[in-house]
Amino acid sequence: DPENSPVGRTYAFVGAKGGVGSSTISHNVGWAIAETFEEGVVVADFDVPFGTAGLNFNQDPPQGIAEALGAPDRLDAVMLDRLLTKCSEHLSLFASAGSLERQIDVDQNSVEKIIDTLKQSTPSVIIDLPHLWSPWVKHTLLTADEIIITAMPDLANLRNAKSIIDLLRSSRRNDVLPRLIINQVGTPKRPEISPDDFAKSLDLTPTLVLPFEPQIFGQAANNGQM
C-alpha cells in the first residue's frame, strides 16, 4: 500500500578508496541477510557503467537500474518488479548490464525515488555506492539508515575515511555512527597502519577486520556463498 510507511531499512556501503572491496562486501552481506533471516533483500548497484553485482551473482540483467534512472517518474511497484533480477527466493538484484553505449545522468531526485520505491516493499535495501563524490552520493549517505565504510589500512584510506566520518558526524548528530570495515589487513609487501591505530585515529571501533585472503573471499562472492 503506497499510503503506508516504508517497511525497508537502507544500508549504504561506500569505499574510502576505489578497489577496497566495498562492493564485494555489500553483495556478501545482502546474500547473508537473505539466507540467514529469510527476508527480502534487494542489492542496488548504483555504479551503472562498471558495477559488479551482476558478475558476482552470475547474472546478466538485460535491463535494470539504468532504466529506472532514465525514467524515475514512471517507477512504481509494477515496473520495479519487472526490472529486478531474481537471484534466490529472498534475494533480488537491481543492477545494470554494464554497457558504456548508453549514458545515464544520475541525479539526487532519481536515486531518492528509486530507494523510496524499494523501501515500500523490501525489508532490507543494500545500496552499493560507486567511489565518487557528488550531490546524490552525499545525499544517499546522509539519508541512509546505516552506513558501512570499507577501507584498507593505509594513509590515503585513513584520510578519506576521516573526511567521510567527520561529515557524517556533523550532519547526522542523532543517528548511529557508521560501521567501519578494515579490509585486506596483512597484504604482503605493502606498508600499512595497524588496525588498532587506524580505528583509533577515526575514534571508531571496527565492525570487522578482514585479513588478506583474496582467493577465499573472491570465491565467496562469485559463488553466492559467505
GROMACS .gro file of C-alpha atoms in nm, residues 50-149:
model
  100
   50PHE     CA    1   3.106  -0.057  -1.415
   51GLY     CA    2   2.900  -0.227  -1.143
   52THR     CA    3   2.990  -0.585  -1.048
   53ALA     CA    4   2.668  -0.709  -0.884
   54GLY     CA    5   2.562  -0.900  -1.197
   55LEU     CA    6   2.903  -1.061  -1.232
   56ASN     CA    7   2.930  -1.157  -0.866
   57PHE     CA    8   2.592  -1.330  -0.870
   58ASN     CA    9   2.640  -1.478  -1.217
   59GLN     CA   10   2.353  -1.276  -1.362
   60ASP     CA   11   2.327  -1.081  -1.686
   61PRO     CA   12   2.032  -0.844  -1.641
   62PRO     CA   13   1.908  -0.716  -1.978
   63GLN     CA   14   1.758  -0.415  -1.803
   64GLY     CA   15   1.755  -0.277  -1.454
   65ILE     CA   16   1.868   0.026  -1.263
   66ALA     CA   17   1.967   0.224  -1.573
   67GLU     CA   18   1.607   0.212  -1.699
   68ALA     CA   19   1.478   0.331  -1.361
   69LEU     CA   20   1.727   0.619  -1.352
   70GLY     CA   21   1.627   0.714  -1.705
   71ALA     CA   22   1.256   0.733  -1.620
   72PRO     CA   23   1.216   0.786  -1.244
   73ASP     CA   24   0.865   0.934  -1.277
   74ARG     CA   25   0.738   0.605  -1.422
   75LEU     CA   26   0.884   0.389  -1.146
   76ASP     CA   27   0.623   0.208  -0.940
   77ALA     CA   28   0.585  -0.136  -0.785
   78VAL     CA   29   0.486  -0.297  -1.115
   79MET     CA   30   0.779  -0.151  -1.309
   80LEU     CA   31   1.015  -0.232  -1.022
   81ASP     CA   32   0.912  -0.597  -1.024
   82ARG     CA   33   0.985  -0.612  -1.398
   83LEU     CA   34   1.330  -0.455  -1.364
   84LEU     CA   35   1.456  -0.661  -1.068
   85THR     CA   36   1.663  -0.974  -1.131
   86LYS     CA   37   1.569  -1.263  -0.902
   87CYS     CA   38   1.871  -1.449  -0.764
   88SER     CA   39   1.703  -1.663  -0.500
   89GLU     CA   40   1.379  -1.686  -0.309
   90HIS     CA   41   1.468  -1.382  -0.096
   91LEU     CA   42   1.742  -1.201  -0.290
   92SER     CA   43   1.699  -0.973  -0.592
   93LEU     CA   44   1.941  -0.753  -0.784
   94PHE     CA   45   1.885  -0.403  -0.911
   95ALA     CA   46   2.187  -0.379  -1.138
   96SER     CA   47   2.276  -0.277  -1.492
   97ALA     CA   48   2.414  -0.453  -1.794
   98GLY     CA   49   2.742  -0.264  -1.759
   99SER     CA   50   2.735  -0.104  -2.103
  100LEU     CA   51   2.909   0.222  -2.196
  101GLU     CA   52   2.690   0.281  -2.501
  102ARG     CA   53   2.411   0.443  -2.302
  103GLN     CA   54   2.498   0.743  -2.088
  104ILE     CA   55   2.282   0.792  -1.780
  105ASP     CA   56   2.287   1.116  -1.585
  106VAL     CA   57   2.238   1.017  -1.221
  107ASP     CA   58   2.074   1.285  -1.010
  108GLN     CA   59   1.963   1.308  -0.650
  109ASN     CA   60   1.588   1.303  -0.716
  110SER     CA   61   1.608   0.991  -0.934
  111VAL     CA   62   1.813   0.799  -0.679
  112GLU     CA   63   1.583   0.907  -0.396
  113LYS     CA   64   1.278   0.793  -0.592
  114ILE     CA   65   1.433   0.450  -0.658
  115ILE     CA   66   1.531   0.398  -0.295
  116ASP     CA   67   1.191   0.512  -0.165
  117THR     CA   68   1.016   0.272  -0.404
  118LEU     CA   69   1.238  -0.017  -0.296
  119LYS     CA   70   1.171   0.058   0.072
  120GLN     CA   71   0.796   0.032   0.019
  121SER     CA   72   0.813  -0.345  -0.022
  122THR     CA   73   1.164  -0.466   0.065
  123PRO     CA   74   1.279  -0.519   0.427
  124SER     CA   75   1.650  -0.468   0.351
  125VAL     CA   76   1.791  -0.249   0.074
  126ILE     CA   77   2.167  -0.281   0.018
  127ILE     CA   78   2.297   0.033  -0.156
  128ASP     CA   79   2.626  -0.028  -0.332
  129LEU     CA   80   2.768   0.320  -0.398
  130PRO     CA   81   3.045   0.387  -0.651
  131HIS     CA   82   3.365   0.558  -0.539
  132LEU     CA   83   3.289   0.914  -0.640
  133TRP     CA   84   3.170   1.227  -0.465
  134SER     CA   85   2.865   1.407  -0.597
  135PRO     CA   86   2.547   1.560  -0.451
  136TRP     CA   87   2.349   1.239  -0.496
  137VAL     CA   88   2.613   1.023  -0.325
  138LYS     CA   89   2.631   1.267  -0.033
  139HIS     CA   90   2.251   1.280  -0.001
  140THR     CA   91   2.223   0.900  -0.014
  141LEU     CA   92   2.476   0.864   0.266
  142LEU     CA   93   2.313   1.129   0.482
  143THR     CA   94   1.967   0.971   0.449
  144ALA     CA   95   2.059   0.601   0.480
  145ASP     CA   96   1.957   0.413   0.793
  146GLU     CA   97   2.304   0.263   0.831
  147ILE     CA   98   2.637   0.340   0.664
  148ILE     CA   99   2.921   0.094   0.620
  149ILE     CA  100   3.264   0.230   0.525
   0.00000   0.00000   0.00000
